[in-house]
Coordinates of N, CA and C in Angstrom, one line a residue:
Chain A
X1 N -2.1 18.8 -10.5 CA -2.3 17.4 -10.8 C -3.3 16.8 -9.9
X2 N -4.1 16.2 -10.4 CA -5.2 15.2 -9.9 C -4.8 14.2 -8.9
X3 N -3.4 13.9 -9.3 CA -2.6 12.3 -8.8 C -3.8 10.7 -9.1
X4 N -3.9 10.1 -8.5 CA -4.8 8.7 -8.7 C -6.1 9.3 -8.2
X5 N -6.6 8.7 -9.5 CA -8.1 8.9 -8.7 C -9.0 8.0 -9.5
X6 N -9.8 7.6 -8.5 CA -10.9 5.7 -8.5 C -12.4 6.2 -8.7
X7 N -12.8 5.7 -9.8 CA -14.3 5.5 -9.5 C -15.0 4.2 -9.5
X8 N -16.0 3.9 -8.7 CA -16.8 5.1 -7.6 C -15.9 4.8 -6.6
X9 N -16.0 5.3 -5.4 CA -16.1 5.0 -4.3 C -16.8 4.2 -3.2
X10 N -17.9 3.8 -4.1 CA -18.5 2.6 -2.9 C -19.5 2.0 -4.5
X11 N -19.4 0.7 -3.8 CA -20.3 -0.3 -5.1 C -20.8 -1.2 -4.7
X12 N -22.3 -1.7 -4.3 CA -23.1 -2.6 -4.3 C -23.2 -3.6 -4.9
X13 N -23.0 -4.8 -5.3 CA -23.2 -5.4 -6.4 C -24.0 -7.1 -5.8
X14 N -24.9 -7.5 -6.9 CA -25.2 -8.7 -6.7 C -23.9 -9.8 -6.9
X15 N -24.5 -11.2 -6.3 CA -23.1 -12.4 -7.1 C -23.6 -12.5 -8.2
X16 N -22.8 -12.7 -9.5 CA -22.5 -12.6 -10.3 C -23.0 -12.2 -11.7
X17 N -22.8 -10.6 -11.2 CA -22.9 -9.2 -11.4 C -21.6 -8.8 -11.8
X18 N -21.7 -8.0 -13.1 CA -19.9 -7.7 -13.1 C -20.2 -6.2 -13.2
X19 N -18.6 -5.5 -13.0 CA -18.1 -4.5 -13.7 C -16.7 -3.6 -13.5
X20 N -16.7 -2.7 -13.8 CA -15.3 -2.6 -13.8 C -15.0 -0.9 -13.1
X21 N -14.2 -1.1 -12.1 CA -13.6 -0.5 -11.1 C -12.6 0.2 -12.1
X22 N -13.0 1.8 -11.7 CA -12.1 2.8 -13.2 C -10.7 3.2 -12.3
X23 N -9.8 3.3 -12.6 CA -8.4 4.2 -12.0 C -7.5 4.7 -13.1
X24 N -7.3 6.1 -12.5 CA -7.0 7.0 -13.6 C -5.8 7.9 -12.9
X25 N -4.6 8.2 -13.9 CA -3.6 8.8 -12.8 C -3.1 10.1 -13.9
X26 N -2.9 11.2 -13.8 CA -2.1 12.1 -14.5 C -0.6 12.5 -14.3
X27 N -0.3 11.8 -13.7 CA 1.6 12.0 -13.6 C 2.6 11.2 -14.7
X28 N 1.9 10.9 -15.8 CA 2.5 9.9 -16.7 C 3.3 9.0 -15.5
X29 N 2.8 8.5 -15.3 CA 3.9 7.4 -14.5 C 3.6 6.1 -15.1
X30 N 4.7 5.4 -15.6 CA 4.8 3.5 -16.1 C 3.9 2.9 -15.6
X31 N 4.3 2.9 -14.1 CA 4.0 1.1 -13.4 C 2.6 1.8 -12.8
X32 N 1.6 0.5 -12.9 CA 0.2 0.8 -12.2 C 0.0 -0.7 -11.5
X33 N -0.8 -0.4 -10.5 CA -0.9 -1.7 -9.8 C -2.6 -1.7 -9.2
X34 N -3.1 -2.7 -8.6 CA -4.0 -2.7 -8.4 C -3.9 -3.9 -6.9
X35 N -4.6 -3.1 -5.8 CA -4.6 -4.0 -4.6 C -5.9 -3.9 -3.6
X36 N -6.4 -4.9 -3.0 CA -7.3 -5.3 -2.3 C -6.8 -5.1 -1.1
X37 N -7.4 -4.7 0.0 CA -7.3 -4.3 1.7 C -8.3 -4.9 2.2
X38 N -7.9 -6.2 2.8 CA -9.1 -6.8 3.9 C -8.7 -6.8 5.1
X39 N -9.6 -6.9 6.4 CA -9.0 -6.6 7.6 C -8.7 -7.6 8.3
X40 N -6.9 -7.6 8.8 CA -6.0 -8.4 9.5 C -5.1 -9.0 8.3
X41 N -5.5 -8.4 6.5 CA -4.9 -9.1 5.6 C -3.3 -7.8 5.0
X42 N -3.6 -7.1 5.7 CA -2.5 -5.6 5.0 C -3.2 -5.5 3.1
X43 N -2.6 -5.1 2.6 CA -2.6 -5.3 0.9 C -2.3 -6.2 0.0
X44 N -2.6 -6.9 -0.8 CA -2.3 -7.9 -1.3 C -2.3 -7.3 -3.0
X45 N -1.4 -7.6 -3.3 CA -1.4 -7.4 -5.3 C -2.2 -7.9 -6.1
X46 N -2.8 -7.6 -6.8 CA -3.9 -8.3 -7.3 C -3.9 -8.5 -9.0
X47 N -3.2 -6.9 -9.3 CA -2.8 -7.0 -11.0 C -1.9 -6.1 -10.9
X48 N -0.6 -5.8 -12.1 CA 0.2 -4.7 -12.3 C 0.2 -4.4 -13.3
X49 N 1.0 -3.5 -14.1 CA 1.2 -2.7 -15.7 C 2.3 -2.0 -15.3
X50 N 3.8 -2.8 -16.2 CA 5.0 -1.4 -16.5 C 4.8 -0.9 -17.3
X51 N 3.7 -0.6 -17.8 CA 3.7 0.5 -19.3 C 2.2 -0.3 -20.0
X52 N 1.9 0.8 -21.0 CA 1.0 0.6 -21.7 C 1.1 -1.0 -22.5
X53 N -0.2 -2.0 -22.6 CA -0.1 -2.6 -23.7 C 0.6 -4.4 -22.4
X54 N 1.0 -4.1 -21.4 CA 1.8 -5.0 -20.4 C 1.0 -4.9 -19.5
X55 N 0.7 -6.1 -18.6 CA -0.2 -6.4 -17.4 C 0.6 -7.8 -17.1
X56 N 0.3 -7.5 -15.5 CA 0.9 -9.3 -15.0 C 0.3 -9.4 -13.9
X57 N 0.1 -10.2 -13.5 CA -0.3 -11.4 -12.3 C 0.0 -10.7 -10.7
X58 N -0.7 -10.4 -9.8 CA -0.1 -10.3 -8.4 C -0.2 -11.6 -7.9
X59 N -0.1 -11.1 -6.6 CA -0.3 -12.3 -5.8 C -1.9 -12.9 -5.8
X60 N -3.2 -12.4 -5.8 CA -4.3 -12.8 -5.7 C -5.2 -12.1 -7.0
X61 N -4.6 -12.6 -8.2 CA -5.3 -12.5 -9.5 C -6.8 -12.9 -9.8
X62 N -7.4 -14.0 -9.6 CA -7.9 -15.0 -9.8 C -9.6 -13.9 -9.7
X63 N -10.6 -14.3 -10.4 CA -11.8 -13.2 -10.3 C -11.6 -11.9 -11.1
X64 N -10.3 -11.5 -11.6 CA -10.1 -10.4 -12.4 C -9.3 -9.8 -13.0
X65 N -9.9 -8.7 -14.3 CA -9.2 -8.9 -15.4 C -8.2 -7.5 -15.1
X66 N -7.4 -7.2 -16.1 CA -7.2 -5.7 -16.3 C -6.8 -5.6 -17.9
X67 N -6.3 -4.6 -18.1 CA -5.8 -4.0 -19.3 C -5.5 -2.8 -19.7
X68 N -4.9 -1.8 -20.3 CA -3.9 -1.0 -19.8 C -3.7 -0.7 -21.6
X69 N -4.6 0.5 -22.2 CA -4.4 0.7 -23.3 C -3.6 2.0 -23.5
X70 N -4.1 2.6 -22.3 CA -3.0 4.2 -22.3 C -2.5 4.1 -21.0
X71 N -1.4 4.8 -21.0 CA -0.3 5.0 -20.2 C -1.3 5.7 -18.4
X72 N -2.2 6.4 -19.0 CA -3.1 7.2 -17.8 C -3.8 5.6 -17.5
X73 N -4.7 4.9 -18.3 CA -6.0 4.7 -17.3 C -5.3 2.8 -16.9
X74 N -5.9 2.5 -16.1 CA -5.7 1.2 -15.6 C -7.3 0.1 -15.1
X75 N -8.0 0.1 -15.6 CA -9.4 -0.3 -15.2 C -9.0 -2.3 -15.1
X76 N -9.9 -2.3 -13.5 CA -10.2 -3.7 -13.2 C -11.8 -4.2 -13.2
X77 N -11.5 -5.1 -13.9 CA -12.8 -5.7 -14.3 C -12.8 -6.9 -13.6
X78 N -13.8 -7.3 -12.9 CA -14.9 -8.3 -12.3 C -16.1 -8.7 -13.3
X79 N -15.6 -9.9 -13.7 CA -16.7 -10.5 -14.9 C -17.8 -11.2 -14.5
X80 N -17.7 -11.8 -12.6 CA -18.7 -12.4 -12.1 C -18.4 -12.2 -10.1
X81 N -18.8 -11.2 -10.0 CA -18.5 -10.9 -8.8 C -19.1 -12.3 -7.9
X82 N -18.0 -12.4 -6.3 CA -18.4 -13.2 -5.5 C -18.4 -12.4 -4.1
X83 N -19.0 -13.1 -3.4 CA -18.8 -12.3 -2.2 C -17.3 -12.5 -1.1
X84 N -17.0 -12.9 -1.8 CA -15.4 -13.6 -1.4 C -14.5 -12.2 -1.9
X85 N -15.5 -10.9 -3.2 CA -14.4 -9.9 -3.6 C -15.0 -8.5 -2.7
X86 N -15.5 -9.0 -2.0 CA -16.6 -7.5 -1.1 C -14.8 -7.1 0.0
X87 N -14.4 -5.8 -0.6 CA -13.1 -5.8 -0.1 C -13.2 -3.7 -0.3
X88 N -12.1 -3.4 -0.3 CA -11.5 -2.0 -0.8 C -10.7 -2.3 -1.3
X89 N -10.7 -1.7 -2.7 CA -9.6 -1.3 -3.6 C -8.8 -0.5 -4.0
X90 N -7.6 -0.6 -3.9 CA -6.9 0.3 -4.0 C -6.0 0.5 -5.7
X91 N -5.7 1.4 -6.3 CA -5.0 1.1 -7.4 C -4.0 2.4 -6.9
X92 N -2.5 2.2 -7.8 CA -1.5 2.8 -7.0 C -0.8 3.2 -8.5
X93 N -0.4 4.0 -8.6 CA 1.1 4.0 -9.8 C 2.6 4.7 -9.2
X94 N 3.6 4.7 -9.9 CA 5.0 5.4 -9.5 C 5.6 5.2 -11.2
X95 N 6.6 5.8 -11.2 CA 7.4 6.0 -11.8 C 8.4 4.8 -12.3
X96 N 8.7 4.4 -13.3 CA 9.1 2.8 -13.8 C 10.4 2.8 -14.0
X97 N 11.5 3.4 -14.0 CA 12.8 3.9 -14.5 C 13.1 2.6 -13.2
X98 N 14.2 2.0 -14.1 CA 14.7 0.6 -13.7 C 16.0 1.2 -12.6
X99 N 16.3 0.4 -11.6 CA 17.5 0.3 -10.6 C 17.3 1.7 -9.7
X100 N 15.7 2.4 -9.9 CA 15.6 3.5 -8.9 C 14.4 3.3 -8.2
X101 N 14.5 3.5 -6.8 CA 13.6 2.9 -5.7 C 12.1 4.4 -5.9
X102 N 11.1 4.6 -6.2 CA 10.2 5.5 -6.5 C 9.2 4.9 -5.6
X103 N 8.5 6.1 -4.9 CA 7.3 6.0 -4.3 C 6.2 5.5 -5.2
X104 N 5.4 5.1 -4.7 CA 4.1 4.5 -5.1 C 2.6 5.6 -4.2
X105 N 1.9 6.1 -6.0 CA 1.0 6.7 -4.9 C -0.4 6.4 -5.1
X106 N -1.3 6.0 -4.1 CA -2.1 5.3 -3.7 C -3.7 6.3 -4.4
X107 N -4.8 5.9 -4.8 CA -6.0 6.6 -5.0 C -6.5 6.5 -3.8
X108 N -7.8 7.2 -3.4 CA -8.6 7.3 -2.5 C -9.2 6.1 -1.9
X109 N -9.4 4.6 -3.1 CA -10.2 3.5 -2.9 C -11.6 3.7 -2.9
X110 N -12.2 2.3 -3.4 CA -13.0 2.0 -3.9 C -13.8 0.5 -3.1
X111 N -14.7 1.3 -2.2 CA -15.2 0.0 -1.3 C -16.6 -1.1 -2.1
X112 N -15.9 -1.9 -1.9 CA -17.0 -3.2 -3.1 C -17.8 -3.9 -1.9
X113 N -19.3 -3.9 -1.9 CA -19.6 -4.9 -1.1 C -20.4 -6.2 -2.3
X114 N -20.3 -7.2 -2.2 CA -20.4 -8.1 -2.5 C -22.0 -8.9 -2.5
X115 N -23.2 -8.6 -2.5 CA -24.2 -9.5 -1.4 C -24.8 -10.9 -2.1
Chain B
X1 N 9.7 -17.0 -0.6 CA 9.0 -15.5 -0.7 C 9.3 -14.3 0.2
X2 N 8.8 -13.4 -0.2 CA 9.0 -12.2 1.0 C 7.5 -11.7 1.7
X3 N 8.2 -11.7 2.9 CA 7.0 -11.2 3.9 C 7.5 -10.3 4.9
X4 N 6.5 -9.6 5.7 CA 6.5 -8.7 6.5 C 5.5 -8.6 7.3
X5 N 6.2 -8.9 8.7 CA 5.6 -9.0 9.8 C 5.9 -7.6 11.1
X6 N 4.7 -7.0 11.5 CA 4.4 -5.7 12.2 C 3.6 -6.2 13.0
X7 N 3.9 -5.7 14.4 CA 3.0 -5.9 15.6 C 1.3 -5.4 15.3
X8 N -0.1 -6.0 15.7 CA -1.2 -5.5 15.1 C -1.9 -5.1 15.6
X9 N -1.7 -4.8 16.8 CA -2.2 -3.6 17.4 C -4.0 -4.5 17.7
X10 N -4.7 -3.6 18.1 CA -4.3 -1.9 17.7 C -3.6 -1.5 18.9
X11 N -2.9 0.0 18.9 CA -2.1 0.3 20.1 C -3.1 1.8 20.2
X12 N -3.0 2.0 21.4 CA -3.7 3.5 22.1 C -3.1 4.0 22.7
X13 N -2.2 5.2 22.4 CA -1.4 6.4 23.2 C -2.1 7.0 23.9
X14 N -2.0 7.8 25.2 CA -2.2 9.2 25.8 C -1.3 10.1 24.5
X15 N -1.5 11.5 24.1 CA -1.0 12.2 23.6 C 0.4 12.3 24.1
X16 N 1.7 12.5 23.7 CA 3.0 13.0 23.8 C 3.6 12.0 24.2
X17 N 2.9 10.7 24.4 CA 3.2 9.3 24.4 C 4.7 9.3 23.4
X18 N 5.7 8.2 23.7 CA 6.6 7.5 22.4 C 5.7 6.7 22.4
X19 N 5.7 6.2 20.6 CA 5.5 5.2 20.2 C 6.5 4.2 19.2
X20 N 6.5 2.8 19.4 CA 7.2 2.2 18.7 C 6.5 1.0 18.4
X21 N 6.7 1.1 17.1 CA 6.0 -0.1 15.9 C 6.7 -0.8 15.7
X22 N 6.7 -2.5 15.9 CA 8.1 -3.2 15.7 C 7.3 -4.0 13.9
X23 N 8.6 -3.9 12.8 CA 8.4 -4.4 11.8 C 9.4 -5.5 11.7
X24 N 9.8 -6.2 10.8 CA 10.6 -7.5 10.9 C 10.1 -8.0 9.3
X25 N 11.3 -8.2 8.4 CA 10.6 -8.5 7.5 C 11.3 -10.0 6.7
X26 N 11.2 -10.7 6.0 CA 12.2 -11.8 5.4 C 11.5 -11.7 3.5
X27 N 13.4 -11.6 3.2 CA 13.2 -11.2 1.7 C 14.8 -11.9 1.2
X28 N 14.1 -12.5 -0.2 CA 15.3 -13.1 -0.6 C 16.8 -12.4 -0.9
X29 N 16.4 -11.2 -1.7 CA 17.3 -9.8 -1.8 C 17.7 -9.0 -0.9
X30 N 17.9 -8.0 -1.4 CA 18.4 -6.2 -0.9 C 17.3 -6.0 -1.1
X31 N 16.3 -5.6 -0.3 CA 15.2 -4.8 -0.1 C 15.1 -3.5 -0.1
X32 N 14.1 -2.6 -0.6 CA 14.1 -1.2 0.3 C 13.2 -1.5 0.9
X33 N 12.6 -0.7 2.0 CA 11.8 -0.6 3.2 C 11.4 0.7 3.3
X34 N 9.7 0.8 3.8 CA 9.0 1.5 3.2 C 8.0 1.7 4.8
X35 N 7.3 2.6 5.6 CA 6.8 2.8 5.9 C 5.1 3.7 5.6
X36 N 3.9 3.1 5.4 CA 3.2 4.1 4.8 C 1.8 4.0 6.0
X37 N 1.3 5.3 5.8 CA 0.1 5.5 6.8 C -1.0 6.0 6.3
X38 N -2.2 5.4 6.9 CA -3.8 5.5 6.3 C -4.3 6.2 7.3
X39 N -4.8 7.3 7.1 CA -5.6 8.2 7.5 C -7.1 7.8 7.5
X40 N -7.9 7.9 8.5 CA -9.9 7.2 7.9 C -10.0 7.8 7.2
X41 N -10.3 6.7 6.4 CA -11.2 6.8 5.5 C -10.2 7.5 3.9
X42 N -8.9 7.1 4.2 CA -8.5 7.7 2.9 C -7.4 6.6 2.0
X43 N -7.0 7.0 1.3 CA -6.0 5.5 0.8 C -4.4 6.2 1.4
X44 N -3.2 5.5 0.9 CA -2.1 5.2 1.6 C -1.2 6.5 1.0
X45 N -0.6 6.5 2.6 CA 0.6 7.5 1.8 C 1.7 7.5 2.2
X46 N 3.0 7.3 1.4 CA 4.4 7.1 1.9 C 4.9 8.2 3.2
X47 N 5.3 7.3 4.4 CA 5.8 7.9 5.2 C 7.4 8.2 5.4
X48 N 8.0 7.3 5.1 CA 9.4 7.4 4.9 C 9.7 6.0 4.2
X49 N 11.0 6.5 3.8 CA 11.8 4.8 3.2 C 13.2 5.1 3.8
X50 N 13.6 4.0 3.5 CA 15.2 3.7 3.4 C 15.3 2.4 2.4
X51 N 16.7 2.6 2.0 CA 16.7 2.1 0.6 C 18.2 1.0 1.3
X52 N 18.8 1.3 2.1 CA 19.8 0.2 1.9 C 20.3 0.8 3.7
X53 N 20.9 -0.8 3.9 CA 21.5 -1.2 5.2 C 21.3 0.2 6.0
X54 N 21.8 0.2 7.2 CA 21.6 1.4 8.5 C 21.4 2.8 7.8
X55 N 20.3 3.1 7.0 CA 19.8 4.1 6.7 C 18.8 4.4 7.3
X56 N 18.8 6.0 7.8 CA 17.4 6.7 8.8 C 16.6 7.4 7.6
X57 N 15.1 6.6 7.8 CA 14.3 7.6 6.7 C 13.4 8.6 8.0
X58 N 12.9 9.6 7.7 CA 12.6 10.0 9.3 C 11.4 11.2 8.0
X59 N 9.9 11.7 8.4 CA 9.3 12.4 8.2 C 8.2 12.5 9.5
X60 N 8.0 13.9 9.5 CA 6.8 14.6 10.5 C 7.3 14.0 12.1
X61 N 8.3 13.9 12.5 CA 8.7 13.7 13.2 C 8.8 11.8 13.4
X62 N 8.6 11.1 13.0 CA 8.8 9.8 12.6 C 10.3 9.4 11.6
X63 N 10.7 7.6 12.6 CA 11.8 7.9 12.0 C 12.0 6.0 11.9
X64 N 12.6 5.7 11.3 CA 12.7 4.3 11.2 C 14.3 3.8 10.5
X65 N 14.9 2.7 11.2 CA 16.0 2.6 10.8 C 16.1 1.1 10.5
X66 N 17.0 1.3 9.0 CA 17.1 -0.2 8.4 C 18.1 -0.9 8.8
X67 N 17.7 -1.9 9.6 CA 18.8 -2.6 10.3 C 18.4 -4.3 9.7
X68 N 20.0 -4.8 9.0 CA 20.0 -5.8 8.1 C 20.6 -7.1 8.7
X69 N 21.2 -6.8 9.8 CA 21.4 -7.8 10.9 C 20.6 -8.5 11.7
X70 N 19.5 -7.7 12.4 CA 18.4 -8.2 12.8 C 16.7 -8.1 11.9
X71 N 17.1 -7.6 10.5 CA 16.1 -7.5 9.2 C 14.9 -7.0 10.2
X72 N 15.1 -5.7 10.6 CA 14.2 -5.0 11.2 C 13.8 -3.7 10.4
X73 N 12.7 -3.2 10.9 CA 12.5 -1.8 10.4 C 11.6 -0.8 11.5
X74 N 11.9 -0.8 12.4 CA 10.8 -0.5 13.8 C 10.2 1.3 13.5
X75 N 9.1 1.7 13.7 CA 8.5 2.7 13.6 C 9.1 3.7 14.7
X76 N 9.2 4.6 15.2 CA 9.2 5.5 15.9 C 9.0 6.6 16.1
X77 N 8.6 7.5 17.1 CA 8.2 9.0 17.5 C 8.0 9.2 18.7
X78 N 8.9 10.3 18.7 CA 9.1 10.7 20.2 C 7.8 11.0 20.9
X79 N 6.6 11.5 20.3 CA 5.7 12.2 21.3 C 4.5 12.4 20.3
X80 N 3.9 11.4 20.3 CA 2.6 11.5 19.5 C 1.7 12.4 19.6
X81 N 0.8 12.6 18.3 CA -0.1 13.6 19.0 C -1.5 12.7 18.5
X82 N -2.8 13.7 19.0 CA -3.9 13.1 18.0 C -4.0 13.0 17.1
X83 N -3.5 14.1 15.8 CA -3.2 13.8 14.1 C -2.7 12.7 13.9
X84 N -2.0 11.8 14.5 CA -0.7 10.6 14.4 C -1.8 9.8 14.4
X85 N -3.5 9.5 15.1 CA -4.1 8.4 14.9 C -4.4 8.1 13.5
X86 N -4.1 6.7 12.8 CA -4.1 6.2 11.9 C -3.5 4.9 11.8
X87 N -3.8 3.9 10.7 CA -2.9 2.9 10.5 C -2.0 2.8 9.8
X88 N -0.8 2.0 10.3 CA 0.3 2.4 9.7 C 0.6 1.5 9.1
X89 N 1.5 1.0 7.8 CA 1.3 -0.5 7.3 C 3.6 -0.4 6.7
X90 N 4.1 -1.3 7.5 CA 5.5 -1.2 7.0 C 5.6 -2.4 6.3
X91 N 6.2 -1.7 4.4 CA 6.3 -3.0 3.5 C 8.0 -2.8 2.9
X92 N 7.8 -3.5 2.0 CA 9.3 -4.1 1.5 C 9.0 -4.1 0.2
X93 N 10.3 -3.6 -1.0 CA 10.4 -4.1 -2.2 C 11.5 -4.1 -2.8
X94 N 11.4 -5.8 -3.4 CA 13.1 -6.0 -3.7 C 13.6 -5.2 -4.9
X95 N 15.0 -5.1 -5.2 CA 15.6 -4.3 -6.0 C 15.0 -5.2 -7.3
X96 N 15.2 -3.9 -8.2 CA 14.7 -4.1 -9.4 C 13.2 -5.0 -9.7
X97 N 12.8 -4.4 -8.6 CA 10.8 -4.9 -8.7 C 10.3 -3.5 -8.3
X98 N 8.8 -3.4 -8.8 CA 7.7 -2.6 -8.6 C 6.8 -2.9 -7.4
X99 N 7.0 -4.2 -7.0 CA 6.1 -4.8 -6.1 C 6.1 -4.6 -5.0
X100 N 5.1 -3.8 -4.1 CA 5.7 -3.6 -2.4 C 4.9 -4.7 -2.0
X101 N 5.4 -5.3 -1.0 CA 4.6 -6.1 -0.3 C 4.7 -5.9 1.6
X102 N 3.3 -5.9 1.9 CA 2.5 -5.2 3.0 C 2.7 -6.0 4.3
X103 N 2.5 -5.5 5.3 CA 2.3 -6.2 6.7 C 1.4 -5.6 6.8
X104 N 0.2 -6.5 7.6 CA -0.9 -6.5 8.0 C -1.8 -5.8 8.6
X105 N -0.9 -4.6 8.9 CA -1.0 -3.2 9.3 C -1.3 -3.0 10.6
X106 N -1.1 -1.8 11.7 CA -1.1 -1.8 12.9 C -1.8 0.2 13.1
X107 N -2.9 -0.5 14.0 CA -3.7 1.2 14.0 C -3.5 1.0 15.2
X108 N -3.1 2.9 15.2 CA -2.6 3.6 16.4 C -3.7 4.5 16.5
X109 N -4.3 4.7 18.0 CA -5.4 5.9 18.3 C -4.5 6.5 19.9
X110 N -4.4 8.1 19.3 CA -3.9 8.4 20.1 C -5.0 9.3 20.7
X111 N -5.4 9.2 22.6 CA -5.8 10.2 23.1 C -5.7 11.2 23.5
X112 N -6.8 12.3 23.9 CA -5.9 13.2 24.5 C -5.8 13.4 25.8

């Protein structure tokens, strides 16, 4: 297995410049999530998916989209980048089976600089 | 809400040093509790959990205990080595959610 894995790994972009950050996982696993790492900030949620066709809100939504047509891919889209999103991204999946605690596992990340 | 607060270091061992990572977290629920560690330059990987009250989750010689009286979760290891430098990030997620939520993270560089 591949486990999570993000493209690219590093992205340059002008402001408001879009595109969309790919994450792809082969463990059929439900839940996918998508988080930003800034420094002194830990991780912050950004979007989720328990399953195909279902997307919700993290904590710091705002700037971006997602959508979740197969169970594998989870892609985040930036329709107008700012430099306020020049961060690392992380996208994570686990296993969705209700009332059981499942690890979450993390891709490589995907560093956005913003200019 | 729920949050989770960890000392931020950064902290710097001599090798075979203990180290201890204080976590502390406030959640409306039963939480589980989650310790995970970032290697440079790589993304996150679960280091142990514990899932309910005075439970020891303990890997690679790291060990952390969920104590619900003082809503702690403190990091531990007897005797670090250089492999051990990394940041370590202890989070929380309430029952019947998908959502971990992070503390701010604390990098450890250990010497030799």
């Amino acid at each position: 297995n591949a486990g999570v894995t993000q493209t690219p790994k590093f992205q340059v972009l002008k402001t408001g410049q879009s595109m969309t950050l790919q994450c792809a996982q082969d463990m059929n696993h439900e839940y996918m999530s998508w988080y930003r790492q800034d420094p002194g900030m830990g991780l912050r949620l950004i979007h989720y998916s328990v399953g195909a066709g279902i997307t919700d809100q993290g904590e710091v939504p705002n700037g971006y989209n997602v959508s979740r047509s197969t169970t594998e891919d989870f892609p985040l889209r930036l329709l107008s980048a700012a430099p306020s999103q020049t961060s690392v991204y992380f996208c994570a999946s686990s296993y969705g089976t209700s009332g059981t605690v499942h690890e979450q596992y993390f891709g490589p990340g995907t560093r956005l600089t913003v200019t | 809400g729920n949050s989770v607060t960890q000392m931020e270091g950064p902290v710097t061992l001599s090798e075979e040093a203990f180290l201890t990572i204080n976590c502390t977290y406030t959640a409306t629920g039963y939480p589980s509790l989650f310790w995970y560690v970032q290697y440079p330059g790589e993304g996150l990987q679960l280091l142990l959990k514990a899932t309910k009250a005075d439970d020891k989750g303990s890997n690679k010689g790291f060990e952390a205990t969920y104590r619900k009286e003082t809503t702690s979760f403190h990091l531990e290891k007897g005797s670090v080595q250089v492999s051990d430098s990394a940041v370590y990030f202890c989070a929380l997620m309430e029952a019947g959610s998908y959502q971990l939520t992070f503390g701010k993270g604390t990098k450890l560089s250990v010497i030799p």
